[in-house]
Amino acid sequence: MNNTEIQSRLISWYDRNKRPMPWRDCGDPYKIWLSEIMLQQTRVDQATPYFNRFIDHFPTVHDLAAADQQEVLKVWEGLGYYSRARNLHSAAKLVVDQFDGKVPDSWDEITELKGVGPYTASAVLSIAFQKKYAVVDGNVIRVLSRYYGIEENVRETKTKNSIQEYADELIPDERPGDFNQAVMELGATVCTPSNPECGECPLQPGCVAFKTVKTDQIPYKSKKKKRPHHHIGVGIIKQPGDDKVLIALRPDDAMLGGLWEFPGGKQEPGEELPETVKRELHEELGVEVSIVKPFMKLDHAYSHFKITMHAYLCELQSGTPRPQSSQEVRWISIEKLADVPFPKANRRLTEKLMNLNKGQQELEI
DNA sequence: AACGCGGGGGA
DNA sequence: TCCCCAGCGTT
């Protein structure tokens, strides 16, 4: 197949098979930009409800720019990769202050926005402004490596560069944004990582991986190293007769930056978990606490390590909590835990606290 | 070039 | 379990 035939087959397939998405064919550069940020390392089905909620809260880039970072993170809560939200918020302010509230339509300007790299710049410029920039994401890598029979390790930069060159050659003058979306849509729904539906694929006649029966070997990826596992002790500090608990705000430049948590940290070798909690709370807050009782144990996986979190109800013995490794500490009533952003594992602790509280259950001893 | 960065779903 | 996902920023 020549490039013209590849283009027309893909566009035709896309017109017949594209899934509806709230940002698709809307023509609003702000919505398209937001969708591309949310879709970084995130599936369409996972991002969609967050997109709708986000647009409800911040319908325009002006609303987003005027918002508080805590509001933005609260709406983003649960979606992960929270630097995306912080960067998007910062970029929205730049768009309002420096670009007259309009998402820039040139490469040099749009890549000034935090969180906009080569993929996102190409996606927004092509989809929102009909500019001829070819995207290369995980889908494009899979589709093109199979189609052209590229067997090199696609985790390596030079392999990705060569796939970018194929994509640059392929993208048409007409409807470049739809072409980009067509390749990605094909990768997401037909040319899937395992068990691709080659019978449904408009590119099957020219596909090297199909013809050589190598769709299960292409794209080739080197193994990722496996994630270490840590045990984390955290303290839920609560005074008898008071319904407030102590939470801490994580630094902006840390993992989960800008979100709240119950203070705690990693168990060290030879240490019992209650000791871990006492040590961490001393280090992080400068206080002495006593352990009242175990509260909850849960497992959670992050992108690069796994944890078992052990939470204990604690009481303050001496000292006044002051932020040492966090931005801020705050006593908050249990029903208000719903109002501030927590990462997933901590959110599970707050859910149990709120449930017990609502059911008039005794939290003390 | 390598690494850090969430959470969810499918095989 | 492991892998993958409409990647980017930092080092």
mmCIF file of C-alpha atoms in Angstrom, chain A residues 24-359:
data_model
loop_
_atom_site.group_PDB
_atom_site.id
_atom_site.type_symbol
_atom_site.label_atom_id
_atom_site.label_comp_id
_atom_site.label_asym_id
_atom_site.label_seq_id
_atom_site.Cartn_x
_atom_site.Cartn_y
_atom_site.Cartn_z
ATOM 1 C CA ARG A 24 -14.072 14.916 20.138
ATOM 2 C CA ASP A 25 -15.113 17.166 17.230
ATOM 3 C CA CYS A 26 -15.918 19.988 19.698
ATOM 4 C CA GLY A 27 -13.462 22.435 18.147
ATOM 5 C CA ASP A 28 -12.620 23.934 21.546
ATOM 6 C CA PRO A 29 -8.822 24.122 21.923
ATOM 7 C CA TYR A 30 -9.115 24.321 25.722
ATOM 8 C CA LYS A 31 -11.115 21.088 25.891
ATOM 9 C CA ILE A 32 -8.798 19.379 23.433
ATOM 10 C CA TRP A 33 -5.759 20.475 25.396
ATOM 11 C CA LEU A 34 -7.322 19.308 28.681
ATOM 12 C CA SER A 35 -8.248 15.947 27.177
ATOM 13 C CA GLU A 36 -4.712 15.399 25.910
ATOM 14 C CA ILE A 37 -3.248 16.130 29.335
ATOM 15 C CA MET A 38 -5.692 13.745 31.011
ATOM 16 C CA LEU A 39 -5.005 11.075 28.415
ATOM 17 C CA GLN A 40 -1.278 10.987 29.117
ATOM 18 C CA GLN A 41 -0.666 7.410 30.286
ATOM 19 C CA THR A 42 -4.399 7.132 30.935
ATOM 20 C CA ARG A 43 -7.122 5.249 29.074
ATOM 21 C CA VAL A 44 -10.055 7.054 27.493
ATOM 22 C CA ASP A 45 -12.587 5.243 29.687
ATOM 23 C CA GLN A 46 -10.706 6.185 32.826
ATOM 24 C CA ALA A 47 -10.258 9.840 31.880
ATOM 25 C CA THR A 48 -13.764 10.561 30.548
ATOM 26 C CA PRO A 49 -15.667 11.044 33.830
ATOM 27 C CA TYR A 50 -12.825 13.210 35.131
ATOM 28 C CA PHE A 51 -12.947 15.295 31.969
ATOM 29 C CA ASN A 52 -16.676 15.949 32.376
ATOM 30 C CA ARG A 53 -16.310 16.811 36.025
ATOM 31 C CA PHE A 54 -13.353 19.072 35.286
ATOM 32 C CA ILE A 55 -15.233 20.976 32.585
ATOM 33 C CA ASP A 56 -18.206 21.358 34.929
ATOM 34 C CA HIS A 57 -15.919 23.013 37.471
ATOM 35 C CA PHE A 58 -13.726 24.932 35.044
ATOM 36 C CA PRO A 59 -15.648 25.521 31.790
ATOM 37 C CA THR A 60 -13.035 27.881 30.344
ATOM 38 C CA VAL A 61 -9.318 28.467 30.686
ATOM 39 C CA HIS A 62 -10.198 31.661 32.575
ATOM 40 C CA ASP A 63 -12.077 29.677 35.231
ATOM 41 C CA LEU A 64 -9.144 27.323 35.580
ATOM 42 C CA ALA A 65 -6.586 30.121 35.783
ATOM 43 C CA ALA A 66 -8.617 31.866 38.487
ATOM 44 C CA ALA A 67 -9.008 28.740 40.606
ATOM 45 C CA ASP A 68 -7.049 27.713 43.667
ATOM 46 C CA GLN A 69 -4.542 24.891 43.246
ATOM 47 C CA GLN A 70 -6.348 22.956 45.994
ATOM 48 C CA GLU A 71 -9.617 23.145 44.034
ATOM 49 C CA VAL A 72 -7.891 21.904 40.905
ATOM 50 C CA LEU A 73 -6.265 18.999 42.734
ATOM 51 C CA LYS A 74 -9.573 18.133 44.397
ATOM 52 C CA VAL A 75 -11.236 17.775 40.991
ATOM 53 C CA TRP A 76 -8.232 15.811 39.728
ATOM 54 C CA GLU A 77 -8.225 13.546 42.822
ATOM 55 C CA GLY A 78 -8.067 9.881 41.864
ATOM 56 C CA LEU A 79 -6.769 10.380 38.341
ATOM 57 C CA GLY A 80 -3.110 10.166 39.324
ATOM 58 C CA TYR A 81 0.049 11.809 38.020
ATOM 59 C CA TYR A 82 -0.847 14.942 39.943
ATOM 60 C CA SER A 83 1.961 17.001 38.426
ATOM 61 C CA ARG A 84 -0.261 17.052 35.346
ATOM 62 C CA ALA A 85 -2.856 19.016 37.300
ATOM 63 C CA ARG A 86 -0.323 21.376 38.844
ATOM 64 C CA ASN A 87 1.333 21.996 35.484
ATOM 65 C CA LEU A 88 -1.996 22.438 33.705
ATOM 66 C CA HIS A 89 -3.083 24.986 36.284
ATOM 67 C CA SER A 90 0.178 26.887 35.920
ATOM 68 C CA ALA A 91 -0.100 26.723 32.129
ATOM 69 C CA ALA A 92 -3.674 28.039 32.242
ATOM 70 C CA LYS A 93 -2.427 31.103 34.079
ATOM 71 C CA LEU A 94 0.211 31.607 31.393
ATOM 72 C CA VAL A 95 -2.394 31.277 28.643
ATOM 73 C CA VAL A 96 -4.539 33.939 30.294
ATOM 74 C CA ASP A 97 -1.659 36.270 31.157
ATOM 75 C CA GLN A 98 0.522 35.934 28.071
ATOM 76 C CA PHE A 99 -1.657 34.562 25.282
ATOM 77 C CA ASP A 100 -4.857 36.575 25.703
ATOM 78 C CA GLY A 101 -6.706 33.517 27.028
ATOM 79 C CA LYS A 102 -6.211 31.614 23.785
ATOM 80 C CA VAL A 103 -4.428 28.267 23.579
ATOM 81 C CA PRO A 104 -1.382 28.993 21.387
ATOM 82 C CA ASP A 105 -1.499 27.615 17.841
ATOM 83 C CA SER A 106 2.230 27.454 17.124
ATOM 84 C CA TRP A 107 4.798 24.850 18.146
ATOM 85 C CA ASP A 108 7.179 27.287 19.804
ATOM 86 C CA GLU A 109 4.452 28.890 21.895
ATOM 87 C CA ILE A 110 2.452 25.831 22.900
ATOM 88 C CA THR A 111 5.541 23.960 24.049
ATOM 89 C CA GLU A 112 6.173 26.811 26.489
ATOM 90 C CA LEU A 113 3.213 25.491 28.465
ATOM 91 C CA LYS A 114 4.159 23.224 31.355
ATOM 92 C CA GLY A 115 3.108 19.658 30.716
ATOM 93 C CA VAL A 116 3.016 20.079 26.937
ATOM 94 C CA GLY A 117 5.702 17.944 25.329
ATOM 95 C CA PRO A 118 6.107 16.748 21.748
ATOM 96 C CA TYR A 119 3.104 14.416 21.813
ATOM 97 C CA THR A 120 0.649 16.888 23.336
ATOM 98 C CA ALA A 121 1.869 19.770 21.169
ATOM 99 C CA SER A 122 1.348 17.695 18.019
ATOM 100 C CA ALA A 123 -2.042 16.481 19.193
ATOM 101 C CA VAL A 124 -3.445 19.907 20.060
ATOM 102 C CA LEU A 125 -1.975 21.631 17.014
ATOM 103 C CA SER A 126 -3.342 18.995 14.653
ATOM 104 C CA ILE A 127 -6.727 18.343 16.289
ATOM 105 C CA ALA A 128 -7.634 21.875 17.361
ATOM 106 C CA PHE A 129 -5.857 23.892 14.655
ATOM 107 C CA GLN A 130 -5.561 21.494 11.682
ATOM 108 C CA LYS A 131 -1.766 21.809 11.618
ATOM 109 C CA LYS A 132 0.291 19.035 10.124
ATOM 110 C CA TYR A 133 2.101 17.539 13.123
ATOM 111 C CA ALA A 134 2.183 13.759 13.502
ATOM 112 C CA VAL A 135 1.656 12.336 16.979
ATOM 113 C CA VAL A 136 3.584 9.382 18.333
ATOM 114 C CA ASP A 137 2.060 7.772 21.416
ATOM 115 C CA GLY A 138 1.829 4.187 22.621
ATOM 116 C CA ASN A 139 -0.874 3.413 20.066
ATOM 117 C CA VAL A 140 1.043 4.866 17.124
ATOM 118 C CA ILE A 141 4.172 2.997 18.196
ATOM 119 C CA ARG A 142 2.227 -0.271 18.216
ATOM 120 C CA VAL A 143 0.396 0.287 14.916
ATOM 121 C CA LEU A 144 3.392 1.515 12.939
ATOM 122 C CA SER A 145 5.916 -0.930 14.395
ATOM 123 C CA ARG A 146 3.619 -3.778 13.392
ATOM 124 C CA TYR A 147 2.742 -2.329 10.010
ATOM 125 C CA TYR A 148 6.363 -1.665 9.021
ATOM 126 C CA GLY A 149 7.758 -4.680 10.867
ATOM 127 C CA ILE A 150 10.011 -2.680 13.170
ATOM 128 C CA GLU A 151 11.539 -5.226 15.528
ATOM 129 C CA GLU A 152 13.899 -2.971 17.484
ATOM 130 C CA ASN A 153 13.235 -2.186 21.139
ATOM 131 C CA VAL A 154 10.574 0.515 21.100
ATOM 132 C CA ARG A 155 11.631 1.755 24.542
ATOM 133 C CA GLU A 156 14.800 3.177 22.958
ATOM 134 C CA THR A 157 14.842 6.770 21.778
ATOM 135 C CA LYS A 158 16.289 5.971 18.361
ATOM 136 C CA THR A 159 13.482 3.516 17.663
ATOM 137 C CA LYS A 160 10.883 6.086 18.676
ATOM 138 C CA ASN A 161 12.620 8.656 16.476
ATOM 139 C CA SER A 162 12.411 6.351 13.509
ATOM 140 C CA ILE A 163 8.707 5.738 14.174
ATOM 141 C CA GLN A 164 8.228 9.521 14.360
ATOM 142 C CA GLU A 165 9.824 9.767 10.905
ATOM 143 C CA TYR A 166 7.420 7.174 9.499
ATOM 144 C CA ALA A 167 4.511 9.087 11.038
ATOM 145 C CA ASP A 168 5.787 12.388 9.618
ATOM 146 C CA GLU A 169 5.898 10.816 6.158
ATOM 147 C CA LEU A 170 2.417 9.409 6.529
ATOM 148 C CA ILE A 171 0.400 12.340 7.840
ATOM 149 C CA PRO A 172 -1.774 13.943 5.136
ATOM 150 C CA ASP A 173 -2.273 17.641 4.323
ATOM 151 C CA GLU A 174 -6.022 17.149 4.648
ATOM 152 C CA ARG A 175 -7.480 16.346 8.059
ATOM 153 C CA PRO A 176 -4.164 15.789 9.866
ATOM 154 C CA GLY A 177 -5.946 15.820 13.239
ATOM 155 C CA ASP A 178 -8.401 13.137 12.189
ATOM 156 C CA PHE A 179 -5.556 11.092 10.758
ATOM 157 C CA ASN A 180 -3.708 11.247 14.070
ATOM 158 C CA GLN A 181 -6.841 10.255 15.935
ATOM 159 C CA ALA A 182 -7.485 7.470 13.447
ATOM 160 C CA VAL A 183 -4.144 5.801 14.120
ATOM 161 C CA MET A 184 -4.615 6.129 17.866
ATOM 162 C CA GLU A 185 -8.189 4.880 17.724
ATOM 163 C CA LEU A 186 -7.074 1.894 15.679
ATOM 164 C CA GLY A 187 -4.359 1.125 18.213
ATOM 165 C CA ALA A 188 -6.778 1.444 21.121
ATOM 166 C CA THR A 189 -9.589 -0.683 19.708
ATOM 167 C CA VAL A 190 -8.241 -3.019 16.977
ATOM 168 C CA CYS A 191 -4.443 -3.154 16.992
ATOM 169 C CA THR A 192 -4.392 -3.902 20.708
ATOM 170 C CA PRO A 193 -1.340 -5.074 22.698
ATOM 171 C CA SER A 194 -2.638 -8.636 22.969
ATOM 172 C CA ASN A 195 -5.031 -10.474 20.664
ATOM 173 C CA PRO A 196 -5.322 -7.751 18.001
ATOM 174 C CA GLU A 197 -8.366 -8.071 15.756
ATOM 175 C CA CYS A 198 -6.483 -8.162 12.494
ATOM 176 C CA GLY A 199 -9.644 -9.250 10.692
ATOM 177 C CA GLU A 200 -11.128 -5.832 11.383
ATOM 178 C CA CYS A 201 -8.026 -3.838 10.453
ATOM 179 C CA PRO A 202 -8.046 -1.575 7.394
ATOM 180 C CA LEU A 203 -4.240 -1.860 7.204
ATOM 181 C CA GLN A 204 -4.116 -5.661 7.281
ATOM 182 C CA PRO A 205 -3.184 -6.100 3.569
ATOM 183 C CA GLY A 206 0.092 -4.201 4.049
ATOM 184 C CA CYS A 207 0.921 -5.153 7.616
ATOM 185 C CA VAL A 208 4.296 -6.886 7.980
ATOM 186 C CA ALA A 209 3.543 -8.233 11.462
ATOM 187 C CA PHE A 210 0.292 -9.761 10.221
ATOM 188 C CA LYS A 211 1.888 -11.336 7.169
ATOM 189 C CA THR A 212 4.780 -12.783 9.153
ATOM 190 C CA VAL A 213 2.584 -13.782 12.123
ATOM 191 C CA LYS A 214 4.563 -11.589 14.496
ATOM 192 C CA THR A 215 1.870 -9.456 16.068
ATOM 193 C CA ASP A 216 2.693 -11.071 19.397
ATOM 194 C CA GLN A 217 6.394 -10.186 19.065
ATOM 195 C CA ILE A 218 6.057 -6.652 17.701
ATOM 196 C CA PRO A 219 6.352 -4.146 19.260
ATOM 197 C CA TYR A 220 9.268 -5.554 21.226
ATOM 198 C CA LYS A 221 9.832 -3.939 24.606
ATOM 199 C CA SER A 222 12.668 -4.584 27.030
ATOM 200 C CA LYS A 223 11.509 -5.675 30.467
ATOM 201 C CA LYS A 224 10.812 -3.125 33.141
ATOM 202 C CA LYS A 225 12.554 -3.711 36.402
ATOM 203 C CA LYS A 226 10.142 -4.818 39.044
ATOM 204 C CA ARG A 227 8.849 -2.610 41.747
ATOM 205 C CA PRO A 228 10.111 -2.848 45.335
ATOM 206 C CA HIS A 229 7.641 -3.344 48.165
ATOM 207 C CA HIS A 230 7.627 -1.204 51.308
ATOM 208 C CA HIS A 231 5.709 -1.277 54.558
ATOM 209 C CA ILE A 232 4.453 2.143 55.598
ATOM 210 C CA GLY A 233 3.352 3.087 59.093
ATOM 211 C CA VAL A 234 1.021 6.066 59.382
ATOM 212 C CA GLY A 235 -0.611 7.730 62.352
ATOM 213 C CA ILE A 236 -4.137 9.039 62.615
ATOM 214 C CA ILE A 237 -3.812 11.427 65.541
ATOM 215 C CA LYS A 238 -7.066 12.052 67.366
ATOM 216 C CA GLN A 239 -7.690 13.438 70.826
ATOM 217 C CA PRO A 240 -10.358 11.808 73.041
ATOM 218 C CA GLY A 241 -13.671 13.645 72.877
ATOM 219 C CA ASP A 242 -12.681 15.620 69.795
ATOM 220 C CA ASP A 243 -13.629 14.594 66.262
ATOM 221 C CA LYS A 244 -10.643 16.256 64.591
ATOM 222 C CA VAL A 245 -7.703 14.375 63.101
ATOM 223 C CA LEU A 246 -4.317 15.660 61.985
ATOM 224 C CA ILE A 247 -3.376 15.806 58.309
ATOM 225 C CA ALA A 248 -0.308 17.147 56.520
ATOM 226 C CA LEU A 249 0.125 18.809 53.123
ATOM 227 C CA ARG A 250 2.781 17.272 50.910
ATOM 228 C CA PRO A 251 5.350 19.591 49.302
ATOM 229 C CA ASP A 252 4.620 20.639 45.717
ATOM 230 C CA ASP A 253 7.815 19.118 44.353
ATOM 231 C CA ALA A 254 7.339 15.739 46.069
ATOM 232 C CA MET A 255 5.488 12.704 44.838
ATOM 233 C CA LEU A 256 1.742 13.360 45.305
ATOM 234 C CA GLY A 257 2.681 17.013 45.772
ATOM 235 C CA GLY A 258 -0.089 19.340 46.870
ATOM 236 C CA LEU A 259 -2.203 16.508 48.271
ATOM 237 C CA TRP A 260 -2.902 15.816 51.926
ATOM 238 C CA GLU A 261 -1.986 12.705 53.891
ATOM 239 C CA PHE A 262 -1.843 11.184 57.326
ATOM 240 C CA PRO A 263 1.767 11.537 58.399
ATOM 241 C CA GLY A 264 3.975 8.463 58.454
ATOM 242 C CA GLY A 265 6.752 6.746 56.596
ATOM 243 C CA LYS A 266 8.720 3.657 55.724
ATOM 244 C CA GLN A 267 9.333 0.881 58.203
ATOM 245 C CA GLU A 268 13.067 0.425 58.784
ATOM 246 C CA PRO A 269 14.821 -2.931 59.226
ATOM 247 C CA GLY A 270 14.381 -4.381 62.700
ATOM 248 C CA GLU A 271 11.611 -1.960 63.550
ATOM 249 C CA GLU A 272 8.069 -2.799 64.665
ATOM 250 C CA LEU A 273 5.385 -0.798 62.914
ATOM 251 C CA PRO A 274 4.184 1.084 66.011
ATOM 252 C CA GLU A 275 7.796 2.208 66.467
ATOM 253 C CA THR A 276 7.841 3.329 62.848
ATOM 254 C CA VAL A 277 4.793 5.476 63.434
ATOM 255 C CA LYS A 278 6.216 7.021 66.598
ATOM 256 C CA ARG A 279 9.541 7.735 64.915
ATOM 257 C CA GLU A 280 8.003 9.208 61.768
ATOM 258 C CA LEU A 281 5.591 11.405 63.679
ATOM 259 C CA HIS A 282 8.450 12.656 65.796
ATOM 260 C CA GLU A 283 10.538 13.394 62.684
ATOM 261 C CA GLU A 284 7.741 14.925 60.637
ATOM 262 C CA LEU A 285 5.782 16.784 63.302
ATOM 263 C CA GLY A 286 8.096 17.066 66.275
ATOM 264 C CA VAL A 287 5.640 15.362 68.634
ATOM 265 C CA GLU A 288 5.452 12.293 70.839
ATOM 266 C CA VAL A 289 2.427 10.084 70.386
ATOM 267 C CA SER A 290 1.058 6.905 71.906
ATOM 268 C CA ILE A 291 -0.433 4.161 69.799
ATOM 269 C CA VAL A 292 -4.075 3.557 70.682
ATOM 270 C CA LYS A 293 -4.869 0.704 68.319
ATOM 271 C CA PRO A 294 -4.421 -0.555 64.761
ATOM 272 C CA PHE A 295 -6.950 1.085 62.449
ATOM 273 C CA MET A 296 -6.511 -0.337 58.942
ATOM 274 C CA LYS A 297 -4.089 -2.201 56.712
ATOM 275 C CA LEU A 298 -4.167 -1.871 52.942
ATOM 276 C CA ASP A 299 -2.110 -2.590 49.841
ATOM 277 C CA HIS A 300 -1.495 -0.074 47.111
ATOM 278 C CA ALA A 301 0.646 0.084 43.977
ATOM 279 C CA TYR A 302 2.307 3.244 42.671
ATOM 280 C CA SER A 303 4.045 3.576 39.335
ATOM 281 C CA HIS A 304 7.438 2.506 40.651
ATOM 282 C CA PHE A 305 6.903 0.758 43.986
ATOM 283 C CA LYS A 306 4.267 -0.992 46.065
ATOM 284 C CA ILE A 307 3.288 -0.502 49.646
ATOM 285 C CA THR A 308 1.404 -2.089 52.469
ATOM 286 C CA MET A 309 0.064 0.755 54.552
ATOM 287 C CA HIS A 310 -0.503 0.153 58.267
ATOM 288 C CA ALA A 311 -2.542 2.896 59.901
ATOM 289 C CA TYR A 312 -2.777 3.319 63.671
ATOM 290 C CA LEU A 313 -5.017 5.494 65.775
ATOM 291 C CA CYS A 314 -2.766 7.660 67.939
ATOM 292 C CA GLU A 315 -3.033 10.159 70.751
ATOM 293 C CA LEU A 316 -0.811 13.150 71.256
ATOM 294 C CA GLN A 317 1.412 12.754 74.309
ATOM 295 C CA SER A 318 3.531 15.873 74.117
ATOM 296 C CA GLY A 319 4.465 18.657 71.752
ATOM 297 C CA THR A 320 2.576 20.737 69.217
ATOM 298 C CA PRO A 321 2.550 19.369 65.657
ATOM 299 C CA ARG A 322 4.547 21.594 63.314
ATOM 300 C CA PRO A 323 5.302 20.921 59.667
ATOM 301 C CA GLN A 324 8.888 19.697 59.229
ATOM 302 C CA SER A 325 8.812 17.664 56.015
ATOM 303 C CA SER A 326 5.427 19.002 54.854
ATOM 304 C CA GLN A 327 4.116 22.415 53.811
ATOM 305 C CA GLU A 328 1.451 22.646 56.466
ATOM 306 C CA VAL A 329 -0.404 20.604 59.077
ATOM 307 C CA ARG A 330 -4.051 20.982 59.971
ATOM 308 C CA TRP A 331 -6.579 19.594 62.430
ATOM 309 C CA ILE A 332 -9.670 18.714 60.427
ATOM 310 C CA SER A 333 -13.027 17.312 61.464
ATOM 311 C CA ILE A 334 -13.738 13.884 60.043
ATOM 312 C CA GLU A 335 -16.703 14.941 57.901
ATOM 313 C CA LYS A 336 -14.565 17.581 56.216
ATOM 314 C CA LEU A 337 -12.015 15.024 55.055
ATOM 315 C CA ALA A 338 -14.100 14.783 51.891
ATOM 316 C CA ASP A 339 -13.280 18.384 50.993
ATOM 317 C CA VAL A 340 -9.515 18.195 50.589
ATOM 318 C CA PRO A 341 -7.526 16.217 48.016
ATOM 319 C CA PHE A 342 -6.053 12.902 49.159
ATOM 320 C CA PRO A 343 -4.170 10.332 47.107
ATOM 321 C CA LYS A 344 -5.866 6.964 46.736
ATOM 322 C CA ALA A 345 -4.370 5.000 49.618
ATOM 323 C CA ASN A 346 -4.988 7.810 52.113
ATOM 324 C CA ARG A 347 -8.476 8.320 50.685
ATOM 325 C CA ARG A 348 -9.294 4.750 51.666
ATOM 326 C CA LEU A 349 -8.363 5.596 55.244
ATOM 327 C CA THR A 350 -10.589 8.682 55.192
ATOM 328 C CA GLU A 351 -13.486 6.642 53.813
ATOM 329 C CA LYS A 352 -13.309 4.233 56.710
ATOM 330 C CA LEU A 353 -13.024 7.106 59.182
ATOM 331 C CA MET A 354 -16.032 8.875 57.676
ATOM 332 C CA ASN A 355 -18.099 5.676 57.618
ATOM 333 C CA LEU A 356 -17.410 4.905 61.263
ATOM 334 C CA ASN A 357 -18.090 8.510 62.162
ATOM 335 C CA LYS A 358 -21.394 8.613 60.289
ATOM 336 C CA GLY A 359 -22.503 5.345 61.890
#
